[in-house]
Coordinates of C-alpha atoms (C1' of nucleotides) in Angstrom, one line a residue:
Chain A
M1 CA -46.6 12.7 -46.6
L2 CA -44.5 15.7 -47.1
P3 CA -45.1 16.9 -50.7
M4 CA -42.4 16.6 -53.3
K5 CA -42.4 20.3 -53.7
S6 CA -41.3 20.8 -50.1
R7 CA -38.8 17.9 -50.3
Y8 CA -37.2 19.3 -53.3
A9 CA -37.1 22.8 -51.9
L10 CA -35.4 21.7 -48.7
K11 CA -32.8 19.7 -50.6
A12 CA -32.2 22.7 -52.9
L13 CA -31.8 25.0 -50.0
V14 CA -29.3 22.8 -48.2
F15 CA -27.4 22.6 -51.5
L16 CA -27.4 26.4 -51.9
A17 CA -26.4 26.9 -48.3
R18 CA -23.4 24.7 -49.0
H19 CA -22.5 26.6 -52.1
Q20 CA -23.0 30.1 -50.7
A21 CA -19.5 31.1 -51.7
D22 CA -19.9 30.0 -55.4
G23 CA -22.1 32.8 -56.4
P24 CA -25.3 32.1 -58.4
V25 CA -26.0 28.4 -59.1
P26 CA -28.0 27.5 -62.1
V27 CA -31.1 25.4 -61.7
A28 CA -29.7 22.7 -63.9
G29 CA -26.8 22.2 -61.5
I30 CA -28.9 21.7 -58.5
A31 CA -31.3 19.5 -60.3
A32 CA -28.5 17.3 -61.5
A33 CA -26.9 17.0 -58.1
E34 CA -30.1 16.3 -56.3
A35 CA -31.9 14.3 -59.0
I36 CA -34.8 16.7 -59.3
P37 CA -36.8 17.2 -62.5
V38 CA -35.4 20.5 -63.9
K39 CA -38.6 22.2 -64.9
F40 CA -40.2 21.3 -61.6
L41 CA -37.3 22.7 -59.6
E42 CA -37.4 25.8 -61.7
A43 CA -40.9 26.5 -60.6
I44 CA -40.0 25.8 -57.0
L45 CA -37.0 28.1 -56.9
L46 CA -39.0 30.8 -58.5
E47 CA -41.5 30.6 -55.6
L48 CA -38.7 30.7 -53.1
R49 CA -37.4 33.7 -54.8
N50 CA -40.8 35.4 -54.7
S51 CA -41.1 34.7 -51.0
G52 CA -37.8 36.4 -50.4
I53 CA -35.3 33.8 -49.4
L54 CA -33.6 33.5 -52.8
T55 CA -32.1 36.0 -55.2
S56 CA -31.8 35.3 -58.9
R57 CA -29.8 36.5 -61.8
R58 CA -30.6 35.8 -65.4
G59 CA -28.4 35.1 -68.4
P60 CA -25.1 33.3 -68.5
T61 CA -23.4 33.1 -65.1
G62 CA -26.9 33.5 -63.7
G63 CA -28.6 31.3 -61.2
Y64 CA -30.0 31.2 -57.7
Q65 CA -28.5 32.2 -54.5
L66 CA -29.5 32.6 -50.9
R67 CA -30.7 36.1 -50.1
V68 CA -30.6 35.7 -46.4
E69 CA -28.3 33.9 -43.9
P70 CA -29.1 30.2 -43.4
E71 CA -29.5 31.0 -39.7
T72 CA -32.6 33.1 -40.4
V73 CA -34.4 30.6 -42.6
H74 CA -37.0 28.7 -40.6
L75 CA -37.8 25.4 -42.3
G76 CA -41.5 25.6 -41.4
D77 CA -41.8 28.8 -43.4
V78 CA -40.3 27.1 -46.4
I79 CA -42.8 24.2 -46.2
R80 CA -45.7 26.6 -45.6
N81 CA -44.8 28.8 -48.5
L82 CA -44.7 26.0 -51.0
S83 CA -47.2 23.5 -49.7
G84 CA -49.5 25.5 -47.5
P85 CA -50.4 25.0 -43.9
M86 CA -49.4 21.7 -42.3
A87 CA -52.2 21.6 -39.8
P88 CA -53.6 18.1 -39.6
L89 CA -57.1 19.5 -39.4
P90 CA -58.6 22.6 -41.1
C91 CA -59.7 23.9 -37.7
L92 CA -56.1 24.0 -36.4
S93 CA -54.7 26.3 -39.0
K94 CA -54.4 29.9 -38.0
T95 CA -54.0 31.4 -41.5
A96 CA -56.3 29.0 -43.3
Y97 CA -58.8 28.3 -40.5
H98 CA -61.8 26.4 -41.7
R99 CA -64.3 24.8 -39.4
C100 CA -64.4 21.1 -39.9
T101 CA -67.6 20.4 -41.8
E102 CA -68.0 17.1 -39.9
C103 CA -67.5 18.6 -36.5
V104 CA -70.5 18.8 -34.3
D105 CA -68.9 20.8 -31.5
E106 CA -65.4 22.1 -32.0
A107 CA -65.0 22.9 -28.3
T108 CA -65.4 19.3 -27.2
C109 CA -63.9 17.7 -30.3
A110 CA -61.7 14.8 -29.3
V111 CA -59.9 14.6 -32.7
R112 CA -59.1 18.2 -32.5
L113 CA -57.7 17.9 -29.0
L114 CA -55.5 15.0 -30.0
M115 CA -54.2 16.6 -33.2
A116 CA -53.6 19.9 -31.6
D117 CA -50.8 18.2 -29.7
V118 CA -49.4 16.6 -32.9
H119 CA -49.6 19.9 -34.7
A120 CA -47.8 21.8 -31.9
A121 CA -45.1 19.2 -31.7
T122 CA -44.6 19.4 -35.5
L123 CA -44.4 23.1 -35.5
R124 CA -41.9 23.2 -32.6
I125 CA -39.6 21.1 -34.8
V126 CA -40.0 22.6 -38.2
D127 CA -40.2 26.2 -37.1
G128 CA -37.6 25.7 -34.4
T129 CA -35.0 24.4 -36.9
T130 CA -33.2 26.7 -39.2
L131 CA -31.5 25.9 -42.5
A132 CA -28.1 26.4 -40.8
Q133 CA -29.0 24.0 -38.1
L134 CA -30.1 21.4 -40.6
V135 CA -26.9 21.6 -42.6
A136 CA -25.0 21.3 -39.3
R137 CA -27.0 18.2 -38.4
V138 CA -26.3 16.5 -41.6
D139 CA -22.6 17.1 -41.2
A140 CA -22.8 15.9 -37.6
S141 CA -24.7 12.7 -38.4
A142 CA -22.2 12.0 -41.2
V143 CA -19.4 12.1 -38.7
G144 CA -21.2 10.4 -35.9
E145 CA -22.0 7.6 -38.3
A146 CA -18.8 5.8 -37.5
E147 CA -19.1 6.4 -33.7
G148 CA -22.7 5.5 -33.2
Q149 CA -23.7 8.7 -31.4
S150 CA -26.6 9.7 -33.5
E151 CA -28.7 10.9 -30.5
R152 CA -31.1 13.7 -31.2
C153 CA -34.6 14.8 -30.6
R154 CA -34.8 14.0 -27.0
P155 CA -34.3 17.2 -25.0
E156 CA -34.9 15.8 -21.5
Q157 CA -36.7 12.6 -22.2
G158 CA -37.5 11.7 -18.6
P159 CA -39.0 8.3 -17.6
V160 CA -40.2 7.1 -21.0
S161 CA -42.1 3.9 -20.8
A162 CA -39.2 1.8 -22.0
K163 CA -40.9 0.1 -24.9
L164 CA -41.6 3.3 -26.8
D165 CA -39.8 2.8 -30.1
F166 CA -42.9 3.2 -32.2
I167 CA -43.2 2.3 -35.7
D168 CA -44.7 3.9 -38.7
Chain B
M1 CA -54.3 16.4 -43.2
L2 CA -55.7 13.6 -41.1
P3 CA -58.0 11.6 -43.5
M4 CA -61.7 11.7 -42.9
K5 CA -61.6 7.9 -42.3
S6 CA -59.4 8.3 -39.3
R7 CA -61.3 11.3 -38.0
Y8 CA -64.6 9.5 -38.2
A9 CA -63.1 6.4 -36.6
L10 CA -61.7 8.4 -33.6
K11 CA -65.1 10.1 -33.1
A12 CA -66.9 6.8 -33.3
L13 CA -64.5 5.2 -30.8
V14 CA -64.9 8.0 -28.4
F15 CA -68.6 7.7 -28.7
L16 CA -68.5 3.9 -28.2
A17 CA -66.3 4.4 -25.2
R18 CA -68.9 6.6 -23.7
H19 CA -71.7 4.1 -24.4
Q20 CA -69.9 1.0 -23.3
A21 CA -72.7 0.2 -20.8
D22 CA -75.5 0.4 -23.4
G23 CA -74.6 -2.8 -25.2
P24 CA -74.3 -2.8 -29.0
V25 CA -74.9 0.5 -30.7
P26 CA -76.2 0.5 -34.3
V27 CA -74.2 2.4 -36.9
A28 CA -77.1 4.7 -37.6
G29 CA -77.1 5.9 -34.1
I30 CA -73.4 6.9 -34.1
A31 CA -73.7 8.4 -37.5
A32 CA -76.5 10.6 -36.5
A33 CA -74.9 11.7 -33.3
E34 CA -71.5 12.5 -34.9
A35 CA -72.8 13.7 -38.3
I36 CA -71.0 11.0 -40.3
P37 CA -72.3 9.6 -43.6
V38 CA -73.9 6.3 -42.6
K39 CA -72.5 4.1 -45.4
F40 CA -69.0 5.4 -44.9
L41 CA -69.1 4.8 -41.2
E42 CA -70.4 1.4 -41.8
A43 CA -67.2 0.5 -43.8
I44 CA -65.0 2.1 -41.1
L45 CA -66.5 0.2 -38.2
L46 CA -66.3 -3.0 -40.2
E47 CA -62.5 -2.4 -40.6
L48 CA -62.2 -1.7 -36.9
R49 CA -64.0 -4.9 -36.2
N50 CA -61.7 -6.8 -38.5
S51 CA -58.7 -5.4 -36.8
G52 CA -60.0 -6.6 -33.4
I53 CA -61.0 -3.4 -31.7
L54 CA -64.8 -3.8 -32.0
T55 CA -67.3 -6.6 -31.8
S56 CA -70.5 -6.7 -33.7
R57 CA -73.8 -8.3 -33.6
R58 CA -76.3 -8.6 -36.4
G59 CA -80.0 -8.3 -36.6
P60 CA -82.3 -6.2 -34.4
T61 CA -80.7 -5.0 -31.2
G62 CA -77.4 -5.5 -33.0
G63 CA -74.7 -3.0 -33.5
Y64 CA -71.1 -2.3 -32.6
Q65 CA -69.3 -2.4 -29.3
L66 CA -65.8 -2.1 -28.0
R67 CA -64.1 -5.4 -27.7
V68 CA -61.3 -4.3 -25.5
E69 CA -60.9 -1.8 -22.7
P70 CA -60.4 1.8 -23.8
E71 CA -57.2 1.9 -21.8
T72 CA -55.6 -0.6 -24.2
V73 CA -56.6 1.2 -27.5
H74 CA -53.6 3.2 -28.8
L75 CA -54.9 5.9 -31.1
G76 CA -51.9 5.5 -33.4
D77 CA -52.9 1.9 -34.2
V78 CA -56.4 3.1 -35.1
I79 CA -55.1 5.7 -37.5
R80 CA -52.6 3.2 -39.0
N81 CA -55.2 0.5 -39.4
L82 CA -57.5 2.8 -41.4
S83 CA -55.3 5.2 -43.2
G84 CA -51.9 3.4 -43.3
P85 CA -48.6 4.6 -42.0
M86 CA -48.3 8.2 -41.1
A87 CA -44.6 8.6 -41.9
P88 CA -44.0 11.9 -43.6
L89 CA -41.6 10.1 -45.9
P90 CA -41.7 6.6 -47.4
C91 CA -38.2 6.0 -46.1
L92 CA -39.4 6.6 -42.5
S93 CA -42.0 3.9 -42.4
K94 CA -41.0 0.7 -40.8
T95 CA -43.8 -1.5 -42.1
A96 CA -44.1 0.1 -45.5
Y97 CA -40.5 1.2 -46.0
H98 CA -39.8 2.4 -49.5
R99 CA -36.7 4.2 -50.5
C100 CA -37.5 7.7 -51.6
T101 CA -37.1 7.7 -55.4
E102 CA -35.7 11.2 -55.3
C103 CA -33.2 10.5 -52.6
V104 CA -29.5 10.4 -53.8
D105 CA -28.1 9.2 -50.5
E106 CA -30.4 8.2 -47.7
A107 CA -27.7 8.3 -45.1
T108 CA -27.0 12.0 -45.5
C109 CA -30.5 13.1 -46.5
A110 CA -31.4 16.4 -44.8
V111 CA -35.1 16.0 -45.4
R112 CA -35.1 12.6 -43.8
L113 CA -33.1 13.9 -40.8
L114 CA -35.6 16.7 -40.2
M115 CA -38.7 14.7 -40.8
A116 CA -37.5 11.8 -38.6
D117 CA -37.9 14.1 -35.7
V118 CA -41.3 15.2 -36.7
H119 CA -42.3 11.6 -37.2
A120 CA -41.0 10.6 -33.8
A121 CA -42.8 13.4 -32.1
T122 CA -46.0 12.5 -33.8
L123 CA -45.8 8.8 -32.8
R124 CA -45.0 9.7 -29.3
I125 CA -48.3 11.5 -29.1
V126 CA -50.6 9.3 -31.0
D127 CA -49.2 6.0 -29.8
G128 CA -48.7 7.3 -26.3
T129 CA -52.4 8.3 -26.0
T130 CA -55.1 5.7 -25.4
L131 CA -58.7 6.0 -26.1
A132 CA -59.4 6.2 -22.4
Q133 CA -57.0 9.1 -22.0
L134 CA -58.6 10.9 -24.9
V135 CA -62.0 10.6 -23.4
A136 CA -60.7 11.8 -20.1
R137 CA -59.0 14.8 -21.8
V138 CA -62.2 15.8 -23.5
D139 CA -64.0 15.8 -20.2
A140 CA -61.2 17.7 -18.5
S141 CA -61.1 20.4 -21.1
A142 CA -64.9 20.7 -21.0
V143 CA -64.6 21.5 -17.3
G144 CA -61.5 23.6 -17.5
E145 CA -63.3 25.6 -20.1
A146 CA -64.8 27.9 -17.5
E147 CA -61.6 28.1 -15.4
G148 CA -59.2 28.8 -18.1
Q149 CA -56.8 26.0 -17.2
S150 CA -56.5 24.2 -20.5
E151 CA -52.8 23.6 -20.2
R152 CA -51.5 20.5 -21.9
C153 CA -48.8 19.3 -24.1
R154 CA -46.0 21.0 -22.3
P155 CA -44.4 18.5 -20.0
E156 CA -41.6 20.6 -18.7
Q157 CA -41.3 23.3 -21.3
G158 CA -38.1 24.9 -20.0
P159 CA -36.9 28.2 -21.4
V160 CA -38.8 28.4 -24.6
S161 CA -37.8 31.3 -26.8
A162 CA -40.8 33.3 -25.7
K163 CA -42.1 34.1 -29.2
L164 CA -42.7 30.5 -30.0
D165 CA -46.5 30.2 -30.5
F166 CA -46.2 29.0 -34.0
I167 CA -49.0 29.2 -36.5
D168 CA -50.2 26.8 -39.1
Chain C
dC1 C1' -23.8 43.5 -81.5
dC2 C1' -25.3 39.0 -81.7
dC3 C1' -25.5 34.5 -79.5
dA4 C1' -26.3 31.5 -75.9
dA5 C1' -27.4 30.6 -71.3
dT6 C1' -30.4 31.3 -68.0
dT7 C1' -34.5 32.9 -65.5
dC8 C1' -39.2 33.6 -65.9
dC9 C1' -44.1 32.8 -67.2
dT10 C1' -48.5 30.3 -68.6
dA11 C1' -50.8 26.5 -69.9
dT12 C1' -51.8 21.8 -69.8
dC13 C1' -51.8 17.0 -68.6
dA14 C1' -52.1 12.3 -66.5
dT15 C1' -52.6 9.9 -62.5
dC16 C1' -54.1 8.7 -58.1
dG17 C1' -56.1 8.8 -53.7
dC18 C1' -60.0 10.2 -51.2
dG19 C1' -64.6 10.7 -49.7
dA20 C1' -68.7 9.0 -50.7
dT21 C1' -72.8 6.3 -52.7
dA22 C1' -75.4 2.3 -54.6
dG23 C1' -77.4 -1.9 -54.2
dG24 C1' -77.5 -5.8 -52.6
dT25 C1' -76.7 -10.4 -49.2
dT26 C1' -76.6 -12.5 -44.9
dT27 C1' -77.6 -12.9 -40.0
dA28 C1' -80.6 -13.0 -36.1
dC29 C1' -83.9 -11.0 -32.8
dT30 C1' -89.1 -10.6 -31.9
Chain D
dA1 C1' -92.4 -14.4 -41.0
dG2 C1' -90.9 -10.0 -40.9
dT3 C1' -87.7 -6.7 -40.0
dA4 C1' -83.5 -4.5 -38.4
dA5 C1' -79.3 -4.6 -38.5
dA6 C1' -74.3 -6.0 -40.0
dC7 C1' -71.8 -7.3 -44.1
dC8 C1' -70.0 -7.2 -48.8
dT9 C1' -68.6 -5.5 -53.7
dA10 C1' -68.5 -2.3 -57.0
dT11 C1' -68.3 2.2 -58.7
dC12 C1' -67.9 7.2 -59.2
dG13 C1' -66.7 12.2 -59.1
dC14 C1' -63.4 15.2 -57.8
dG15 C1' -59.4 17.7 -56.6
dA16 C1' -54.6 17.8 -55.6
dT17 C1' -50.3 16.5 -57.0
dG18 C1' -46.3 15.9 -59.7
dA19 C1' -44.8 16.8 -63.9
dT20 C1' -44.1 18.5 -68.9
dA21 C1' -44.4 21.7 -72.9
dG22 C1' -43.3 25.7 -75.1
dG23 C1' -42.0 29.8 -75.2
dA24 C1' -40.7 35.1 -73.6
dA25 C1' -37.6 38.0 -71.3
dT26 C1' -33.1 39.1 -69.6
dT27 C1' -28.1 39.4 -69.6
dG28 C1' -23.4 38.2 -69.9
dG29 C1' -19.5 36.8 -73.1
dG30 C1' -17.4 36.7 -77.6

DNA sequence: CCCAATTCCTATCATCGCGATAGGTTTACT
DNA sequence: AGTAAACCTATCGCGATGATAGGAATTGGG
């Protein structure tokens, strides 16, 4: 499960990307629009500011604002900054590597082998998507809604085994 | 993070797949070989038995055994059976769907749009891999170890942006 | 210059899932 | 019979998570 912290952060960033022209937006405004607990969001935006993707101004007319262009914000970095590494196993994280205590031999660990693929696939998506792209996709899917052309996430699919619409 | 329950289960299943010929294997044997707490593994194997993947026999010479062929065991089902749906958002689970309480409009939710791709990619891997394939991959990677040919998880890569070896 | 709006900071809390253990009951082989 | 194993139910400690409380610092507008 993606932590609330990251969910809120992504929503707030999309909101801020949409209101880039409006100057600083106060936390309360974002919180109201996105139904996020104010105090919680406050802490989140503060972290995002400390990690360099937001600017802030205090006092009246203050608020938060994107510091960098949405094209340069990689969503994976957002998630990592707020919720830590997303490796499905400790032994798959580069920055927080930690040998799995239960693992007899890491080199021949089947679980590791399987999850390494999952991890790589996840990273290719979250790090390969920018804030700008996400905003664009939301707009596109809102339009394509009426036309039923919500195709995505299948670069060159190939001969997929037909019955592969997995669940859960 | 993949829960311990699922990690242990996968390890145990790989072990059992390797010892298919030996008849029933007692829990203690697997636990010792894979460094898993006995009582915990006991509960896990019981669940796997109740979900139809394993058979058991009681008393001396008893133990657990694969009920079905490793080729028919989809790893995604194993994880789901033990640890529940792996959807990164409640609103992405088919069997345990639950509207995200924080979501203002699900149809235009950016987080959902992003994580839907992550989810799909994850499922394609875990549901697309069988126990037999996993065992085979472990063997293959153990051999390729000395030859440096541990390529995997890149079907037809294409022009990847060069600097895309993500971390964490 | 003062007031109010806002960011910023620290502490604290309740809940919940997870990993694990304890202690027993039943089955069945030798 | 005796023993080795599966089977069952209950419980527990712990940490992360999501959230709140209460205030301090900053800064613009009147």
